[in-house]
Short mmCIF file of C-alpha atoms in Angstrom, two decimals:
data_model
loop_
_atom_site.label_atom_id
_atom_site.label_comp_id
_atom_site.label_asym_id
_atom_site.label_seq_id
_atom_site.Cartn_x
_atom_site.Cartn_y
_atom_site.Cartn_z
CA MET A 704 198.26 -140.80 -58.68
CA THR A 705 200.41 -142.50 -61.32
CA GLN A 706 198.66 -140.27 -63.84
CA ARG A 707 199.85 -137.14 -62.11
CA SER A 708 203.40 -138.28 -61.51
CA SER A 709 203.74 -139.43 -65.13
CA SER A 710 202.51 -136.06 -66.40
CA THR A 711 204.98 -134.31 -64.10
CA ASP A 712 207.66 -136.61 -65.46
CA ALA A 713 206.62 -135.62 -68.97
CA ASP A 714 206.85 -131.93 -68.07
CA ILE A 715 210.31 -132.39 -66.60
CA GLY A 716 211.26 -134.37 -69.71
CA ARG A 717 210.10 -131.56 -71.98
CA VAL A 718 212.03 -128.91 -70.04
CA MET A 719 215.12 -131.12 -70.03
CA ASN A 720 214.83 -131.60 -73.81
CA ILE A 721 215.43 -127.88 -74.21
CA ALA A 722 217.50 -127.11 -71.12
CA ALA A 723 220.10 -129.88 -71.45
CA PRO A 724 221.37 -128.97 -74.93
CA LEU A 725 221.35 -125.26 -73.96
CA VAL A 726 223.56 -125.98 -70.97
CA VAL A 727 225.95 -127.90 -73.25
CA LEU A 728 225.94 -124.97 -75.68
CA LEU A 729 226.76 -122.49 -72.91
CA LEU A 730 229.49 -124.80 -71.64
CA LEU A 731 231.06 -125.14 -75.09
CA ALA A 732 230.86 -121.39 -75.70
CA THR A 733 232.53 -120.75 -72.36
CA ILE A 734 235.33 -123.21 -73.12
CA TRP A 735 235.71 -121.63 -76.55
CA HIS A 736 235.84 -118.14 -75.03
CA LEU A 737 238.32 -119.10 -72.32
CA ALA A 738 240.50 -120.98 -74.79
CA VAL A 739 240.70 -117.97 -77.09
CA GLU A 740 241.40 -115.63 -74.15
CA TRP A 741 243.92 -117.73 -72.25
CA CYS A 742 245.85 -119.06 -75.23
CA GLN A 743 245.71 -115.64 -76.90
CA ILE A 744 244.66 -117.13 -80.21
CA SER A 745 244.70 -114.58 -82.98
CA PRO A 746 241.19 -113.62 -84.18
CA VAL A 747 242.45 -114.25 -87.71
CA LEU A 748 242.75 -117.93 -86.80
CA LEU A 749 239.87 -118.32 -84.38
CA PRO A 750 237.54 -115.52 -83.31
CA GLY A 751 235.97 -115.85 -79.87
CA PRO A 752 232.23 -116.38 -79.41
CA LEU A 753 231.63 -112.76 -78.47
CA ALA A 754 233.37 -111.55 -81.62
CA VAL A 755 231.21 -113.94 -83.64
CA LEU A 756 228.07 -112.60 -81.96
CA GLN A 757 229.12 -109.04 -82.70
CA ALA A 758 229.82 -109.96 -86.33
CA ALA A 759 226.40 -111.65 -86.57
CA TRP A 760 224.75 -108.47 -85.30
CA LYS A 761 226.73 -106.37 -87.74
CA ILE A 762 225.68 -108.37 -90.81
CA ARG A 763 222.23 -109.24 -89.43
CA GLU A 764 220.33 -107.92 -92.41
CA SER A 765 222.18 -109.88 -95.04
CA LEU A 766 222.21 -112.93 -92.72
CA LEU A 767 218.45 -112.80 -92.30
CA ALA A 768 217.81 -112.31 -96.02
CA ALA A 769 220.16 -115.17 -96.87
CA THR A 770 218.56 -117.44 -94.27
CA VAL A 771 215.07 -116.79 -95.60
CA ARG A 772 216.24 -117.40 -99.14
CA THR A 773 217.97 -120.68 -98.24
CA ALA A 774 215.02 -121.81 -96.14
CA VAL A 775 212.53 -121.18 -98.94
CA ALA A 776 214.71 -123.01 -101.50
CA ALA A 777 215.28 -125.94 -99.13
CA LEU A 778 211.64 -126.26 -98.09
CA GLY A 779 210.51 -125.97 -101.71
CA GLY A 780 212.86 -128.81 -102.62
CA LEU A 781 211.73 -130.78 -99.58
CA LEU A 782 208.07 -130.36 -100.50
CA VAL A 783 208.67 -131.68 -104.00
CA SER A 784 210.74 -134.59 -102.67
CA CYS A 785 207.95 -135.44 -100.19
CA LEU A 786 205.47 -135.68 -103.04
CA ALA A 787 207.82 -137.46 -105.44
CA GLY A 788 209.25 -139.66 -102.69
CA THR A 789 205.93 -140.93 -101.37
CA LEU A 790 204.65 -141.53 -104.91
CA THR A 791 207.81 -143.48 -105.77
CA ALA A 792 207.53 -145.46 -102.54
CA PHE A 793 203.90 -146.19 -103.35
CA LEU A 794 205.01 -147.53 -106.73
CA PHE A 795 207.77 -149.60 -105.08
CA SER A 796 205.30 -151.11 -102.64
CA GLN A 797 203.11 -152.39 -105.45
CA SER A 798 205.44 -155.00 -106.88
CA ARG A 799 208.68 -156.73 -106.11
CA LEU A 800 209.66 -156.49 -109.77
CA ILE A 801 209.31 -152.70 -109.82
CA ARG A 802 211.33 -152.55 -106.62
CA ARG A 803 214.10 -154.71 -108.04
CA ALA A 804 214.23 -152.77 -111.28
CA LEU A 805 214.18 -149.26 -109.83
CA TYR A 806 215.67 -149.43 -106.36
CA PRO A 807 219.31 -149.27 -107.57
CA TYR A 808 218.47 -145.98 -109.25
CA ALA A 809 216.96 -144.64 -106.05
CA VAL A 810 220.22 -145.56 -104.30
CA LEU A 811 222.04 -143.45 -106.92
CA LEU A 812 220.31 -140.42 -105.44
CA GLN A 813 222.10 -141.14 -102.20
CA THR A 814 225.49 -142.18 -103.57
CA VAL A 815 225.96 -139.51 -106.23
CA PRO A 816 228.30 -136.86 -104.78
CA VAL A 817 226.28 -133.70 -104.39
CA ILE A 818 229.40 -131.62 -105.01
CA ALA A 819 229.61 -133.20 -108.46
CA ILE A 820 225.95 -133.07 -109.36
CA ALA A 821 225.30 -129.48 -108.29
CA PRO A 822 227.39 -127.88 -111.07
CA ILE A 823 225.71 -130.12 -113.65
CA ILE A 824 222.27 -129.03 -112.49
CA ILE A 825 223.28 -125.39 -112.50
CA VAL A 826 224.63 -125.70 -116.03
CA THR A 827 221.35 -127.28 -117.08
CA LEU A 828 218.85 -125.16 -115.15
CA GLY A 829 220.72 -121.92 -114.82
CA ARG A 830 222.14 -119.92 -111.90
CA GLY A 831 218.99 -119.43 -109.94
CA PHE A 832 216.57 -120.39 -107.23
CA LEU A 833 215.28 -123.36 -109.24
CA SER A 834 218.70 -125.05 -109.37
CA VAL A 835 219.18 -124.61 -105.62
CA SER A 836 215.78 -126.16 -104.95
CA VAL A 837 216.47 -129.06 -107.28
CA VAL A 838 219.74 -129.89 -105.47
CA ALA A 839 217.85 -129.75 -102.15
CA CYS A 840 215.18 -132.02 -103.62
CA ILE A 841 217.66 -134.61 -104.95
CA LEU A 842 219.47 -134.77 -101.65
CA SER A 843 216.31 -135.18 -99.58
CA LEU A 844 214.51 -137.66 -101.83
CA PHE A 845 216.23 -140.87 -100.79
CA PRO A 846 215.37 -140.96 -97.07
CA ILE A 847 211.73 -140.34 -97.92
CA ILE A 848 211.63 -143.09 -100.56
CA THR A 849 213.31 -145.69 -98.35
CA SER A 850 211.46 -145.05 -95.13
CA THR A 851 208.08 -144.76 -96.83
CA THR A 852 208.68 -147.97 -98.80
CA THR A 853 209.67 -149.75 -95.60
CA GLY A 854 206.56 -148.42 -93.89
CA LEU A 855 204.25 -149.49 -96.70
CA LEU A 856 205.71 -153.00 -96.80
CA GLN A 857 206.13 -153.55 -93.09
CA THR A 858 202.68 -154.52 -91.93
CA ASP A 859 201.76 -156.98 -89.23
CA ALA A 860 201.20 -160.44 -90.74
CA ALA A 861 198.16 -161.04 -88.51
CA LEU A 862 196.58 -157.79 -89.64
CA GLU A 863 197.17 -158.73 -93.26
CA ASP A 864 195.47 -162.06 -92.56
CA LEU A 865 192.58 -160.24 -90.93
CA PHE A 866 192.11 -158.09 -94.02
CA ARG A 867 192.34 -161.09 -96.36
CA LEU A 868 189.94 -163.08 -94.23
CA ASN A 869 187.34 -160.35 -94.52
CA GLY A 870 187.75 -160.15 -98.27
CA ALA A 871 189.47 -156.76 -98.25
CA THR A 872 190.21 -155.37 -101.71
CA ARG A 873 193.73 -154.27 -102.59
CA TRP A 874 192.60 -150.67 -102.28
CA GLN A 875 191.05 -151.21 -98.83
CA THR A 876 194.22 -152.90 -97.58
CA LEU A 877 196.26 -149.98 -98.90
CA LEU A 878 194.11 -147.21 -97.46
CA ARG A 879 193.07 -148.78 -94.18
CA LEU A 880 196.19 -150.73 -93.31
CA ARG A 881 199.31 -149.85 -95.30
CA VAL A 882 199.05 -146.07 -95.61
CA PRO A 883 198.14 -145.30 -91.98
CA GLY A 884 200.68 -147.89 -90.83
CA ALA A 885 203.35 -146.22 -92.95
CA LEU A 886 202.69 -142.71 -91.64
CA PRO A 887 205.19 -142.87 -88.74
CA TYR A 888 207.82 -144.08 -91.23
CA VAL A 889 206.99 -141.28 -93.69
CA ILE A 890 207.32 -138.75 -90.91
CA SER A 891 210.65 -140.09 -89.75
CA GLY A 892 211.84 -139.99 -93.39
CA VAL A 893 210.76 -136.36 -93.73
CA ARG A 894 212.59 -135.43 -90.53
CA ILE A 895 215.84 -136.91 -91.82
CA ALA A 896 215.24 -135.41 -95.27
CA SER A 897 214.73 -131.92 -93.84
CA GLY A 898 218.39 -131.77 -92.75
CA SER A 899 219.53 -133.07 -96.14
CA ALA A 900 217.40 -130.45 -97.92
CA ILE A 901 219.11 -127.60 -96.05
CA VAL A 902 222.56 -129.06 -96.82
CA GLY A 903 221.50 -129.50 -100.46
CA ALA A 904 220.32 -125.90 -100.73
CA ILE A 905 223.53 -124.53 -99.20
CA VAL A 906 225.73 -126.64 -101.50
CA GLY A 907 223.59 -125.55 -104.45
CA GLU A 908 224.08 -121.90 -103.48
CA PHE A 909 227.82 -122.45 -103.32
CA PHE A 910 227.81 -123.16 -107.03
CA VAL A 911 225.15 -120.66 -108.00
CA GLY A 912 227.45 -118.03 -106.56
CA SER A 913 227.00 -114.49 -105.44
CA SER A 914 224.16 -113.53 -107.77
CA GLU A 915 221.80 -115.35 -105.39
CA SER A 916 222.49 -114.33 -101.81
CA GLY A 917 221.59 -117.49 -99.94
CA LEU A 918 223.60 -118.75 -96.95
CA GLY A 919 225.81 -120.88 -99.23
CA ALA A 920 226.76 -117.90 -101.34
CA LEU A 921 227.31 -115.83 -98.20
CA ILE A 922 229.62 -118.48 -96.72
CA GLN A 923 231.58 -118.48 -99.93
CA ARG A 924 231.86 -114.68 -99.95
CA LYS A 925 232.86 -114.49 -96.30
CA SER A 926 235.50 -117.17 -96.64
CA ALA A 927 236.94 -115.34 -99.64
CA SER A 928 237.01 -112.06 -97.74
CA LEU A 929 238.81 -113.67 -94.77
CA VAL A 930 236.58 -111.92 -92.21
CA LEU A 931 236.57 -114.99 -90.04
CA SER A 932 234.12 -113.78 -87.40
CA GLU A 933 231.49 -113.12 -90.09
CA LEU A 934 232.19 -116.49 -91.69
CA TYR A 935 231.66 -118.17 -88.31
CA ALA A 936 228.45 -116.22 -87.82
CA THR A 937 227.16 -117.37 -91.21
CA VAL A 938 228.11 -121.01 -90.63
CA ILE A 939 226.45 -120.97 -87.22
CA THR A 940 223.33 -119.40 -88.74
CA ALA A 941 223.25 -122.18 -91.36
CA THR A 942 223.52 -124.79 -88.61
CA LEU A 943 220.79 -123.06 -86.63
CA LEU A 944 218.54 -123.03 -89.67
CA GLY A 945 218.92 -126.80 -90.06
CA THR A 946 218.24 -127.33 -86.36
CA VAL A 947 215.19 -125.08 -86.33
CA VAL A 948 213.68 -126.71 -89.45
CA PHE A 949 214.34 -130.19 -88.04
CA SER A 950 212.80 -129.24 -84.69
CA LEU A 951 209.74 -127.64 -86.27
CA ILE A 952 209.14 -130.69 -88.46
CA SER A 953 209.61 -132.97 -85.43
CA LEU A 954 207.12 -130.91 -83.43
CA GLY A 955 204.63 -130.93 -86.29
CA SER A 956 204.94 -134.66 -86.81
CA GLU A 957 204.62 -135.34 -83.09
CA PHE A 958 201.40 -133.35 -83.18
CA VAL A 959 200.05 -135.19 -86.22
CA LEU A 960 200.88 -138.61 -84.78
CA ARG A 961 199.35 -137.80 -81.44
CA ARG A 962 196.26 -136.13 -82.81
CA TRP A 963 195.27 -138.67 -85.44
CA PHE A 964 197.06 -141.80 -84.39
CA GLY A 965 197.41 -141.63 -80.65
CA MET A 966 201.10 -142.42 -81.11
CA SER A 967 204.31 -140.54 -80.55
CA LEU A 968 207.51 -140.60 -82.60
CA SER A 969 208.96 -143.20 -80.28
CA GLY A 970 205.95 -145.40 -81.04
CA ARG A 971 204.54 -145.05 -77.54
CA PRO A 972 201.36 -143.26 -76.55
CA MET B 522 181.79 -189.36 -83.73
CA SER B 523 178.69 -191.26 -84.69
CA ALA B 524 176.73 -189.32 -82.08
CA THR B 525 177.37 -186.09 -83.95
CA ALA B 526 176.82 -187.48 -87.42
CA ALA B 527 173.31 -186.05 -87.44
CA GLN B 528 174.68 -182.50 -87.23
CA PRO B 529 175.42 -180.75 -90.54
CA THR B 530 179.08 -180.73 -91.50
CA VAL B 531 181.03 -177.48 -91.29
CA PHE B 532 184.39 -178.72 -92.51
CA GLU B 533 185.30 -181.94 -94.27
CA LEU B 534 188.98 -182.45 -94.94
CA GLN B 535 190.02 -185.32 -97.17
CA ASN B 536 193.65 -186.36 -97.61
CA ILE B 537 194.87 -182.84 -97.09
CA SER B 538 198.56 -182.13 -97.53
CA VAL B 539 200.33 -178.82 -97.15
CA ASP B 540 203.90 -178.53 -98.37
CA PHE B 541 205.83 -175.28 -98.13
CA GLY B 542 208.69 -176.90 -100.06
CA GLY B 543 210.92 -177.07 -96.97
CA ALA B 544 213.61 -179.73 -96.54
CA ALA B 545 211.63 -181.31 -93.70
CA GLY B 546 208.87 -182.35 -96.12
CA PRO B 547 205.18 -181.49 -95.95
CA VAL B 548 203.80 -179.82 -92.81
CA LEU B 549 200.54 -181.75 -93.07
CA ARG B 550 200.18 -185.05 -94.92
CA ASP B 551 197.04 -186.99 -95.83
CA LEU B 552 195.01 -185.42 -93.08
CA ASN B 553 191.31 -186.24 -92.68
CA LEU B 554 188.98 -184.30 -90.43
CA HIS B 555 185.25 -184.08 -90.02
CA VAL B 556 183.90 -181.08 -88.13
CA PRO B 557 180.17 -181.19 -87.37
CA ALA B 558 178.33 -177.96 -86.58
CA GLY B 559 178.25 -176.79 -82.99
CA GLN B 560 181.30 -178.63 -81.71
CA PHE B 561 184.06 -177.01 -79.68
CA ILE B 562 187.18 -178.69 -80.99
CA THR B 563 190.66 -178.14 -79.62
CA ILE B 564 193.78 -179.13 -81.48
CA VAL B 565 196.89 -179.72 -79.39
CA GLY B 566 200.30 -180.81 -80.48
CA PRO B 567 204.00 -180.05 -80.28
CA SER B 568 205.45 -176.92 -81.86
CA GLY B 569 205.80 -177.20 -85.60
CA CYS B 570 203.25 -179.99 -85.99
CA GLY B 571 201.14 -177.84 -88.30
CA LYS B 572 198.37 -176.75 -85.90
CA SER B 573 198.38 -173.16 -87.05
CA THR B 574 198.69 -174.23 -90.68
CA LEU B 575 195.61 -176.39 -90.22
CA LEU B 576 193.71 -173.45 -88.74
CA ARG B 577 194.77 -171.18 -91.60
CA LEU B 578 193.64 -173.88 -94.01
CA LEU B 579 190.20 -173.93 -92.41
CA ALA B 580 190.08 -170.12 -92.55
CA GLY B 581 190.94 -170.19 -96.25
CA LEU B 582 194.15 -168.27 -95.63
CA GLN B 583 196.19 -171.26 -96.81
CA GLN B 584 195.55 -173.50 -99.79
CA PRO B 585 196.27 -177.24 -99.56
CA SER B 586 198.98 -178.68 -101.81
CA ALA B 587 196.85 -181.78 -102.24
CA GLY B 588 193.52 -183.14 -101.07
CA HIS B 589 190.04 -181.75 -100.84
CA ILE B 590 188.48 -179.39 -98.34
CA ALA B 591 184.75 -178.77 -98.17
CA ARG B 592 183.39 -175.79 -96.23
CA GLN B 593 179.69 -175.81 -95.59
CA ASN B 594 178.80 -172.72 -93.65
CA SER B 595 175.25 -172.07 -94.78
CA ASP B 596 175.54 -168.29 -95.28
CA GLY B 597 178.97 -168.31 -96.87
CA SER B 598 180.33 -165.90 -94.27
CA ALA B 599 184.01 -165.74 -93.40
CA PRO B 600 184.93 -167.43 -90.12
CA GLY B 601 185.85 -165.29 -87.14
CA PHE B 602 189.56 -165.54 -86.41
CA VAL B 603 191.42 -164.65 -83.25
CA PHE B 604 195.20 -164.40 -83.55
CA GLN B 605 197.93 -164.97 -80.99
CA GLN B 606 198.24 -161.21 -80.56
CA PRO B 607 195.23 -158.89 -80.41
CA ALA B 608 196.25 -157.54 -83.88
CA LEU B 609 194.42 -154.23 -83.48
CA LEU B 610 194.96 -151.12 -85.58
CA PRO B 611 196.75 -148.75 -83.17
CA TRP B 612 195.31 -145.61 -84.80
CA ARG B 613 191.71 -146.74 -84.43
CA THR B 614 189.57 -146.50 -81.33
CA MET B 615 187.96 -149.52 -79.73
CA LEU B 616 184.70 -148.98 -81.60
CA GLN B 617 186.48 -148.31 -84.91
CA ASN B 618 188.56 -151.46 -84.50
CA LEU B 619 185.43 -153.45 -83.81
CA ARG B 620 183.75 -152.08 -86.91
CA LEU B 621 186.73 -152.76 -89.20
CA PRO B 622 185.68 -156.19 -90.59
CA CYS B 623 182.31 -154.72 -91.58
CA GLU B 624 184.04 -152.08 -93.72
CA LEU B 625 186.01 -154.62 -95.75
CA GLY B 626 185.15 -156.61 -98.84
CA ARG B 627 183.20 -155.74 -101.94
CA SER B 628 180.23 -153.46 -101.40
CA GLN B 629 177.61 -156.22 -101.48
CA MET B 630 179.54 -158.08 -98.74
CA ARG B 631 179.90 -155.09 -96.44
CA GLN B 632 177.73 -154.63 -93.41
CA ASN B 633 176.76 -151.60 -91.43
CA PRO B 634 175.88 -152.69 -87.93
CA ALA B 635 174.09 -150.19 -85.71
CA GLU B 636 176.16 -148.68 -82.92
CA ASP B 637 173.85 -150.27 -80.34
CA GLN B 638 174.63 -153.67 -81.81
CA LEU B 639 178.37 -153.00 -81.53
CA LEU B 640 178.06 -151.73 -77.97
CA ASP B 641 176.04 -154.80 -77.09
CA LEU B 642 178.78 -157.02 -78.50
CA LEU B 643 181.40 -155.15 -76.47
CA GLY B 644 179.26 -155.80 -73.42
CA GLN B 645 179.13 -159.50 -74.24
CA VAL B 646 182.91 -159.78 -74.16
CA GLY B 647 183.08 -157.83 -70.90
CA LEU B 648 184.21 -154.47 -72.26
CA ASN B 649 182.92 -151.22 -70.87
CA ARG B 650 181.10 -148.79 -73.15
CA SER B 651 182.88 -145.87 -71.50
CA ASP B 652 186.09 -147.11 -73.17
CA VAL B 653 184.82 -147.13 -76.76
CA ASP B 654 186.83 -144.07 -77.77
CA LYS B 655 190.10 -145.35 -76.35
CA ARG B 656 192.87 -146.50 -78.64
CA PRO B 657 194.54 -149.91 -78.17
CA ALA B 658 197.57 -148.39 -76.45
CA GLU B 659 195.25 -147.15 -73.71
CA LEU B 660 193.77 -150.62 -73.13
CA SER B 661 195.19 -153.39 -70.97
CA GLY B 662 196.34 -156.65 -72.57
CA GLY B 663 193.17 -158.38 -71.40
CA MET B 664 190.94 -155.65 -72.83
CA GLN B 665 192.80 -155.83 -76.14
CA MET B 666 192.24 -159.58 -76.31
CA ARG B 667 188.54 -159.14 -75.49
CA LEU B 668 188.26 -156.56 -78.24
CA SER B 669 190.00 -158.92 -80.64
CA LEU B 670 187.47 -161.59 -79.72
CA ALA B 671 184.55 -159.21 -80.23
CA ARG B 672 185.95 -158.20 -83.61
CA ALA B 673 186.04 -161.86 -84.65
CA LEU B 674 182.33 -162.06 -83.89
CA VAL B 675 181.20 -158.75 -85.38
CA ARG B 676 180.14 -160.24 -88.71
CA GLN B 677 178.11 -162.89 -86.92
CA PRO B 678 180.18 -165.83 -88.15
CA GLN B 679 179.09 -169.41 -87.62
CA VAL B 680 182.64 -170.56 -87.18
CA LEU B 681 185.19 -169.21 -84.72
CA LEU B 682 188.86 -170.07 -85.17
CA LEU B 683 191.27 -169.35 -82.33
CA ASP B 684 195.04 -169.55 -82.77
CA GLU B 685 196.54 -169.76 -79.26
CA PRO B 686 194.74 -166.59 -78.23
CA PHE B 687 195.51 -166.89 -74.52
CA ALA B 688 199.19 -167.78 -74.74
CA ALA B 689 200.40 -164.33 -73.73
CA VAL B 690 198.08 -163.52 -70.81
CA ASP B 691 198.42 -164.31 -67.13
CA ASP B 692 196.74 -167.33 -65.56
CA LEU B 693 193.77 -165.63 -63.94
CA LEU B 694 192.90 -163.67 -67.06
CA ARG B 695 193.38 -166.77 -69.18
CA MET B 696 190.78 -168.61 -67.09
CA LYS B 697 188.33 -165.73 -67.44
CA LEU B 698 188.86 -165.54 -71.20
CA GLN B 699 188.46 -169.31 -71.52
CA GLU B 700 185.11 -169.15 -69.76
CA LEU B 701 184.10 -166.20 -71.95
CA VAL B 702 184.94 -168.07 -75.15
CA ARG B 703 183.00 -171.14 -74.10
CA GLU B 704 180.04 -168.99 -73.07
CA LEU B 705 180.01 -167.22 -76.43
CA HIS B 706 180.31 -170.57 -78.20
CA ASP B 707 177.27 -171.92 -76.37
CA ARG B 708 175.17 -168.78 -76.56
CA ARG B 709 175.78 -168.17 -80.25
CA GLY B 710 175.70 -171.81 -81.34
CA LEU B 711 179.16 -171.48 -82.87
CA THR B 712 181.43 -174.12 -84.25
CA THR B 713 184.74 -173.34 -82.56
CA ILE B 714 188.20 -174.64 -83.32
CA LEU B 715 190.95 -173.74 -80.89
CA VAL B 716 194.66 -174.35 -81.30
CA THR B 717 196.61 -174.40 -78.05
CA HIS B 718 199.67 -175.75 -76.23
CA ASN B 719 197.79 -175.80 -72.98
CA LEU B 720 196.38 -179.24 -72.17
CA GLN B 721 194.40 -178.05 -69.16
CA GLU B 722 192.74 -175.48 -71.42
CA ALA B 723 191.93 -178.19 -73.97
CA ALA B 724 190.45 -180.51 -71.36
CA PHE B 725 188.41 -177.78 -69.71
CA LEU B 726 186.95 -176.13 -72.80
CA SER B 727 186.39 -178.70 -75.49
CA ASP B 728 183.78 -181.15 -76.64
CA ARG B 729 186.53 -182.90 -78.51
CA VAL B 730 190.33 -182.74 -78.41
CA LEU B 731 192.51 -183.80 -81.30
CA VAL B 732 196.19 -184.51 -80.82
CA LEU B 733 198.18 -183.58 -83.90
CA GLN B 734 201.70 -184.95 -84.38
CA PRO B 735 204.17 -183.81 -87.03
CA ALA B 736 203.66 -185.28 -90.51
CA PRO B 737 203.37 -188.02 -91.51
CA ALA B 738 201.76 -189.10 -88.21
CA GLY B 739 198.82 -186.65 -88.28
CA PHE B 740 196.05 -186.99 -85.69
CA THR B 741 197.09 -189.57 -83.11
CA ALA B 742 194.21 -189.15 -80.68
CA ASP B 743 190.61 -187.97 -80.87
CA ILE B 744 189.05 -187.62 -77.44
CA SER B 745 185.41 -186.69 -76.88
CA ILE B 746 184.46 -184.94 -73.66
CA HIS B 747 180.92 -184.82 -72.29
CA THR B 748 179.80 -182.62 -69.44
CA ALA B 749 176.78 -180.54 -68.59
CA ASP B 750 178.51 -177.51 -67.09
CA ARG B 751 181.90 -176.04 -67.77
CA ASP B 752 182.18 -174.06 -64.56
CA GLN B 753 184.83 -173.71 -61.86
CA ASN B 754 183.91 -177.11 -60.43
CA TRP B 755 184.46 -178.72 -63.80
CA ARG B 756 187.80 -176.97 -64.13
CA VAL B 757 189.13 -178.54 -60.95
CA SER B 758 187.29 -181.85 -61.36
CA ASP B 759 188.97 -185.24 -61.51
CA GLN B 760 187.60 -185.78 -65.02
CA VAL B 761 189.49 -182.78 -66.38
CA THR B 762 192.64 -184.02 -64.68
CA VAL B 763 192.14 -187.48 -66.17
CA ILE B 764 191.59 -186.05 -69.65
CA GLN B 765 194.67 -183.91 -69.24
CA GLN B 766 196.69 -186.99 -68.34
CA LYS B 767 195.32 -188.83 -71.34
CA LEU B 768 196.35 -185.94 -73.56
CA THR B 769 199.80 -185.82 -72.00
CA LYS B 770 200.26 -189.52 -72.73
CA ALA B 771 199.03 -189.09 -76.29
CA LEU B 772 201.46 -186.23 -76.79
CA ILE B 773 204.55 -187.95 -75.44
CA SER B 774 203.81 -191.47 -76.70
CA SER B 775 204.85 -190.80 -80.28
#
């Protein structure tokens, strides 16, 4: 009885997860449309949502190509930062001294202004896909390092005692306790990092310029050409890309946690 | 104590002190304790008197700052330990959690118990074999505690150490778990040391209750309890009430 009602609740919850933000979107678009219509705002200043949709349809081919390009660069950077980030976190978890010595430099990754570092990288690595991916990687590395380190270090004291009591080796404690215990933290780090990777790729493309037609370059071109409706369409596409990547990674991680760990992202079964 | 002198010694603590370097001084000071095999000993005392530290010391999880501790468990096995919380791995099933201690340690120390043996152990603590593939989140608090108890016994220890294991469960379940622990103690010929706040629990379960006061006082009472059966009648008997009163007095006198 409770089983059934809780599964119905879960179904309603799932529908609401999608429906509620869509309703908000429709509401905002309507307000936007009415505002533009009633106040007679010039399309040079603010195009209405329908004009933006029309513009998006008009430049759909270049939009799609740019989106794919940006997505590939961002995900490539994210993949490298996942590998490098978890390895760094693993190193950090091994000794307090290593942590003390290297953590400030990990923080640099977060505090260095991406606007400033992107041109340097492009000068070093050239105006190409590689530079864009490296910017995405740098920007997405920090959340993965910090959350994975936290996960590896944050184990239940009683469980650590249990492992010690049974003579567990360092390796056994790592593989059977720390790594699986850290997985939810790693996943939450990757989710946050996925957004940063997209932002990093777009900023990178800004500086790489028009030779590489990613979304960043497209935004730059459209803002220079003053076709505002197309600029809006590109910016919205960039936002959508970030949202879709974040949602897909969330879905994937939810699946992994549930399948292998019997947990969900909220920590509940 | 002379009556049990014939039993082999499991633990012998001599002038044990434990100092964490805190401003309040050592947690335990000059403590002496003799634990003969087969006894069910309960340690009661106010919060912060060092009960849990003492238990960790016996488990080998804590080293003394001074003094000597002799452990004479004949097969050198680690003691079973039950924590305040079930302390289960949430990603492992019931059976996998039970097996965990057997997978740890250097290869010569590891064991590989047959599944039948594990299922039998689950039965002994009152768990159902239809639940073996469930993860901790799918188990009730009582089932989790039973599993934790079974896990403490999976390597067939001679010593069972319990650190307030029933503090977080409701009264009825606590009584059932108490009876289960005593039954396992008797059936397996364990030496059991229980740390608790609950005086009724101490009086009902133990062969011997020690009252521990904060250092430097140490053990201020050592009460032996003799009875044939520890059943429901014993639980509500006048003797248990009298022992409980004695313990209360010992606790508040200092």
